[in-house]
Amino acid sequence: SILIMGETEGQLSQLALLSFDPMAVEICLTRLDPETEVELDGRTDDLLGHDAYAGSEEVVRGVSALGYPVDRYLRIGRQGAINLIDSLGGMEWEFSEPLQTSRLNIPVGRHLLDGETVLTIMEESRTLDTVPQGGKVALSLLGQRLTESLLNRGDWFFQLLMSNTQSDISQLDYASHKKMLRWYLTREN
């Protein structure tokens, strides 16, 4: 599993655990509350505090202490996420009713959204019930863009991912999981 840490202005703001369930043959995204308290080495703090105290590796230790196994982590800021989404070609989303917020005005219909709009929807989902939930948006993006075609350009995407994030994912990790990922993307549904 990969712990995805979203940051806003250099501070941890969102946590999600991306994992593959081999029994159900599906990708799962579990959103975690960064304000969850956990004790590490006799020090009790929320995950935000552990991040401020010792960085990403401490957050990984904290999430693992909560019972969520973490193999690798990926930390991404707003601009990095926008770059990745735009490089993947954006995301399609069907709006059955207009979406109007202080930052968005999207009419009814199917739209191709750029990275800025996708992130704004995910940010606004934390405060508004009428906005699609961030986890649902993230899974939809993965479903639309995590394809065999992307895997054929995997080396390009891996370099793009590494240049837009802070991570402990290595070239060896990527190479050793390519076969499993190809099987997942090409299997019969």
mmCIF file of C-alpha atoms in Angstrom:
data_model
loop_
_atom_site.group_PDB
_atom_site.id
_atom_site.type_symbol
_atom_site.label_atom_id
_atom_site.label_comp_id
_atom_site.label_asym_id
_atom_site.label_seq_id
_atom_site.Cartn_x
_atom_site.Cartn_y
_atom_site.Cartn_z
ATOM 1 C CA SER A 1 0.000 0.000 0.000
ATOM 2 C CA ILE A 2 1.044 3.572 -0.624
ATOM 3 C CA LEU A 3 0.311 6.369 1.830
ATOM 4 C CA ILE A 4 -0.558 9.481 -0.164
ATOM 5 C CA MET A 5 0.080 12.710 1.718
ATOM 6 C CA GLY A 6 -1.424 15.860 0.268
ATOM 7 C CA GLU A 7 0.049 19.119 1.402
ATOM 8 C CA THR A 8 -1.146 22.685 1.277
ATOM 9 C CA GLU A 9 1.463 25.442 1.529
ATOM 10 C CA GLY A 10 4.035 22.922 2.729
ATOM 11 C CA GLN A 11 1.848 21.547 5.523
ATOM 12 C CA LEU A 12 0.224 18.104 5.606
ATOM 13 C CA SER A 13 -3.483 18.513 4.854
ATOM 14 C CA GLN A 14 -4.810 15.194 3.511
ATOM 15 C CA LEU A 15 -4.015 11.510 3.934
ATOM 16 C CA ALA A 16 -5.204 8.538 1.937
ATOM 17 C CA LEU A 17 -4.037 4.952 1.752
ATOM 18 C CA LEU A 18 -3.980 3.485 -1.753
ATOM 19 C CA SER A 19 -3.971 -0.299 -1.754
ATOM 20 C CA PHE A 20 -4.635 -3.206 -4.049
ATOM 21 C CA ASP A 21 -7.008 -5.917 -2.876
ATOM 22 C CA PRO A 22 -5.920 -9.089 -4.718
ATOM 23 C CA MET A 23 -8.957 -11.087 -3.569
ATOM 24 C CA ALA A 24 -11.468 -8.564 -4.910
ATOM 25 C CA VAL A 25 -9.077 -7.514 -7.696
ATOM 26 C CA GLU A 26 -9.644 -3.830 -7.027
ATOM 27 C CA ILE A 27 -7.826 -0.696 -6.032
ATOM 28 C CA CYS A 28 -8.980 0.761 -2.718
ATOM 29 C CA LEU A 29 -8.572 4.310 -1.438
ATOM 30 C CA THR A 30 -9.015 4.821 2.302
ATOM 31 C CA ARG A 31 -9.147 8.407 3.480
ATOM 32 C CA LEU A 32 -7.489 9.021 6.852
ATOM 33 C CA ASP A 33 -7.992 11.984 9.176
ATOM 34 C CA PRO A 34 -4.677 13.833 9.666
ATOM 35 C CA GLU A 35 -5.929 14.970 13.084
ATOM 36 C CA THR A 36 -6.007 11.376 14.382
ATOM 37 C CA GLU A 37 -3.917 11.048 17.522
ATOM 38 C CA VAL A 38 -1.315 8.330 17.853
ATOM 39 C CA GLU A 39 1.479 7.590 20.310
ATOM 40 C CA LEU A 40 4.973 7.018 18.928
ATOM 41 C CA ASP A 41 7.961 6.429 21.208
ATOM 42 C CA GLY A 42 6.064 7.846 24.189
ATOM 43 C CA ARG A 43 5.040 11.004 22.312
ATOM 44 C CA THR A 44 1.294 11.470 21.703
ATOM 45 C CA ASP A 45 0.260 13.849 18.956
ATOM 46 C CA ASP A 46 -1.982 13.906 15.928
ATOM 47 C CA LEU A 47 -0.529 12.947 12.563
ATOM 48 C CA LEU A 48 -0.161 16.636 11.691
ATOM 49 C CA GLY A 49 1.982 17.134 14.791
ATOM 50 C CA HIS A 50 4.102 14.077 14.034
ATOM 51 C CA ASP A 51 4.654 15.476 10.544
ATOM 52 C CA ALA A 52 5.728 18.858 11.916
ATOM 53 C CA TYR A 53 7.986 17.105 14.449
ATOM 54 C CA ALA A 54 9.806 14.646 12.162
ATOM 55 C CA GLY A 55 8.358 14.690 8.634
ATOM 56 C CA SER A 56 6.841 12.153 6.269
ATOM 57 C CA GLU A 57 8.556 9.083 7.723
ATOM 58 C CA GLU A 58 7.011 9.850 11.116
ATOM 59 C CA VAL A 59 3.558 10.063 9.536
ATOM 60 C CA VAL A 60 4.171 6.650 7.941
ATOM 61 C CA ARG A 61 5.103 5.260 11.363
ATOM 62 C CA GLY A 62 1.966 6.836 12.859
ATOM 63 C CA VAL A 63 -0.383 5.424 10.241
ATOM 64 C CA SER A 64 1.255 2.002 10.627
ATOM 65 C CA ALA A 65 0.781 2.231 14.412
ATOM 66 C CA LEU A 66 -2.935 2.774 13.779
ATOM 67 C CA GLY A 67 -3.044 -0.638 12.101
ATOM 68 C CA TYR A 68 -2.775 0.389 8.451
ATOM 69 C CA PRO A 69 0.181 -1.306 6.765
ATOM 70 C CA VAL A 70 2.215 1.157 4.694
ATOM 71 C CA ASP A 71 4.780 -0.077 2.163
ATOM 72 C CA ARG A 72 5.687 3.241 0.560
ATOM 73 C CA TYR A 73 4.666 6.873 0.733
ATOM 74 C CA LEU A 74 4.124 9.644 -1.747
ATOM 75 C CA ARG A 75 3.826 13.294 -0.720
ATOM 76 C CA ILE A 76 2.400 15.770 -3.190
ATOM 77 C CA GLY A 77 1.667 19.467 -3.164
ATOM 78 C CA ARG A 78 -1.072 21.272 -5.029
ATOM 79 C CA GLN A 79 1.018 22.222 -8.071
ATOM 80 C CA GLY A 80 2.453 18.711 -8.356
ATOM 81 C CA ALA A 81 -1.060 17.237 -8.351
ATOM 82 C CA ILE A 82 -2.211 19.735 -10.983
ATOM 83 C CA ASN A 83 0.803 18.853 -13.157
ATOM 84 C CA LEU A 84 0.064 15.112 -12.883
ATOM 85 C CA ILE A 85 -3.656 15.433 -13.633
ATOM 86 C CA ASP A 86 -3.040 17.743 -16.585
ATOM 87 C CA SER A 87 -0.305 15.444 -17.944
ATOM 88 C CA LEU A 88 -2.755 12.531 -17.806
ATOM 89 C CA GLY A 89 -5.275 14.494 -19.859
ATOM 90 C CA GLY A 90 -7.568 15.676 -17.077
ATOM 91 C CA MET A 91 -10.653 13.880 -15.857
ATOM 92 C CA GLU A 92 -14.151 13.483 -17.233
ATOM 93 C CA TRP A 93 -17.068 14.001 -14.857
ATOM 94 C CA GLU A 94 -20.813 13.983 -15.381
ATOM 95 C CA PHE A 95 -22.697 16.647 -13.413
ATOM 96 C CA SER A 96 -26.409 15.883 -12.998
ATOM 97 C CA GLU A 97 -26.949 19.302 -11.448
ATOM 98 C CA PRO A 98 -24.941 22.509 -11.641
ATOM 99 C CA LEU A 99 -22.016 22.871 -9.254
ATOM 100 C CA GLN A 100 -21.742 26.403 -7.952
ATOM 101 C CA THR A 101 -19.415 27.420 -5.169
ATOM 102 C CA SER A 102 -17.356 30.516 -4.470
ATOM 103 C CA ARG A 103 -14.617 29.034 -6.692
ATOM 104 C CA LEU A 104 -16.541 26.892 -9.191
ATOM 105 C CA ASN A 105 -19.407 27.356 -11.636
ATOM 106 C CA ILE A 106 -19.932 24.142 -13.619
ATOM 107 C CA PRO A 107 -23.156 23.616 -15.582
ATOM 108 C CA VAL A 108 -25.014 20.318 -15.940
ATOM 109 C CA GLY A 109 -23.446 17.859 -18.363
ATOM 110 C CA ARG A 110 -20.276 15.900 -19.016
ATOM 111 C CA HIS A 111 -17.080 17.917 -18.691
ATOM 112 C CA LEU A 112 -13.361 17.342 -19.148
ATOM 113 C CA LEU A 113 -11.825 18.899 -16.041
ATOM 114 C CA ASP A 114 -8.279 20.187 -15.766
ATOM 115 C CA GLY A 115 -6.080 19.589 -12.737
ATOM 116 C CA GLU A 116 -6.941 22.912 -11.088
ATOM 117 C CA THR A 117 -10.685 22.169 -11.261
ATOM 118 C CA VAL A 118 -10.281 18.566 -10.036
ATOM 119 C CA LEU A 119 -8.290 19.738 -7.006
ATOM 120 C CA THR A 120 -10.769 22.505 -6.263
ATOM 121 C CA ILE A 121 -13.600 19.953 -6.289
ATOM 122 C CA MET A 122 -11.610 17.709 -3.929
ATOM 123 C CA GLU A 123 -10.858 20.636 -1.592
ATOM 124 C CA GLU A 124 -14.458 21.836 -1.569
ATOM 125 C CA SER A 125 -15.725 18.296 -0.897
ATOM 126 C CA ARG A 126 -14.527 18.646 2.692
ATOM 127 C CA THR A 127 -16.999 21.440 3.420
ATOM 128 C CA LEU A 128 -19.942 21.087 1.020
ATOM 129 C CA ASP A 129 -22.403 18.209 0.706
ATOM 130 C CA THR A 130 -23.292 19.121 -2.897
ATOM 131 C CA VAL A 131 -19.730 18.570 -4.139
ATOM 132 C CA PRO A 132 -18.632 15.022 -5.081
ATOM 133 C CA GLN A 133 -16.526 13.551 -2.273
ATOM 134 C CA GLY A 134 -12.758 13.828 -2.784
ATOM 135 C CA GLY A 135 -12.181 10.083 -2.509
ATOM 136 C CA LYS A 136 -14.824 9.404 -5.159
ATOM 137 C CA VAL A 137 -13.184 11.963 -7.456
ATOM 138 C CA ALA A 138 -9.712 10.449 -6.884
ATOM 139 C CA LEU A 139 -10.953 6.903 -7.598
ATOM 140 C CA SER A 140 -12.709 8.092 -10.743
ATOM 141 C CA LEU A 141 -9.484 9.725 -11.930
ATOM 142 C CA LEU A 142 -7.571 6.486 -11.280
ATOM 143 C CA GLY A 143 -10.235 4.462 -13.078
ATOM 144 C CA GLN A 144 -10.169 6.735 -16.119
ATOM 145 C CA ARG A 145 -6.427 7.216 -16.438
ATOM 146 C CA LEU A 146 -4.843 4.075 -14.971
ATOM 147 C CA THR A 147 -5.033 2.136 -18.213
ATOM 148 C CA GLU A 148 -2.928 -0.213 -20.278
ATOM 149 C CA SER A 149 -2.120 2.759 -22.520
ATOM 150 C CA LEU A 150 -0.626 4.582 -19.525
ATOM 151 C CA LEU A 151 1.308 1.469 -18.567
ATOM 152 C CA ASN A 152 2.795 1.405 -22.071
ATOM 153 C CA ARG A 153 4.121 4.892 -21.235
ATOM 154 C CA GLY A 154 4.938 3.820 -17.675
ATOM 155 C CA ASP A 155 8.559 4.940 -17.643
ATOM 156 C CA TRP A 156 7.460 8.437 -18.687
ATOM 157 C CA PHE A 157 4.721 8.503 -16.044
ATOM 158 C CA PHE A 158 7.019 7.198 -13.306
ATOM 159 C CA GLN A 159 9.533 9.986 -14.032
ATOM 160 C CA LEU A 160 6.695 12.530 -14.065
ATOM 161 C CA LEU A 161 5.435 11.192 -10.735
ATOM 162 C CA MET A 162 8.882 11.326 -9.163
ATOM 163 C CA SER A 163 9.554 14.861 -10.393
ATOM 164 C CA ASN A 164 6.273 16.153 -8.909
ATOM 165 C CA THR A 165 6.350 14.388 -5.534
ATOM 166 C CA GLN A 166 8.490 13.506 -2.549
ATOM 167 C CA SER A 167 8.499 9.721 -2.183
ATOM 168 C CA ASP A 168 10.344 6.646 -1.039
ATOM 169 C CA ILE A 169 9.182 4.707 -4.113
ATOM 170 C CA SER A 170 12.254 3.533 -5.988
ATOM 171 C CA GLN A 171 12.915 2.628 -9.599
ATOM 172 C CA LEU A 172 13.220 -0.976 -8.375
ATOM 173 C CA ASP A 173 9.754 -0.782 -6.735
ATOM 174 C CA TYR A 174 8.311 0.447 -9.998
ATOM 175 C CA ALA A 175 10.071 -2.193 -12.104
ATOM 176 C CA SER A 176 9.115 -5.054 -9.771
ATOM 177 C CA HIS A 177 5.401 -4.127 -9.800
ATOM 178 C CA LYS A 178 4.992 -3.511 -13.530
ATOM 179 C CA LYS A 179 3.985 -7.116 -14.249
ATOM 180 C CA MET A 180 1.266 -7.138 -11.554
ATOM 181 C CA LEU A 181 -0.035 -3.791 -12.733
ATOM 182 C CA ARG A 182 -0.141 -4.966 -16.360
ATOM 183 C CA TRP A 183 -2.095 -8.079 -15.268
ATOM 184 C CA TYR A 184 -4.569 -5.924 -13.332
ATOM 185 C CA LEU A 185 -5.130 -3.558 -16.261
ATOM 186 C CA THR A 186 -5.516 -6.277 -18.915
ATOM 187 C CA ARG A 187 -7.550 -8.874 -17.003
ATOM 188 C CA GLU A 188 -11.036 -9.854 -18.131
ATOM 189 C CA ASN A 189 -13.704 -8.086 -16.065
#
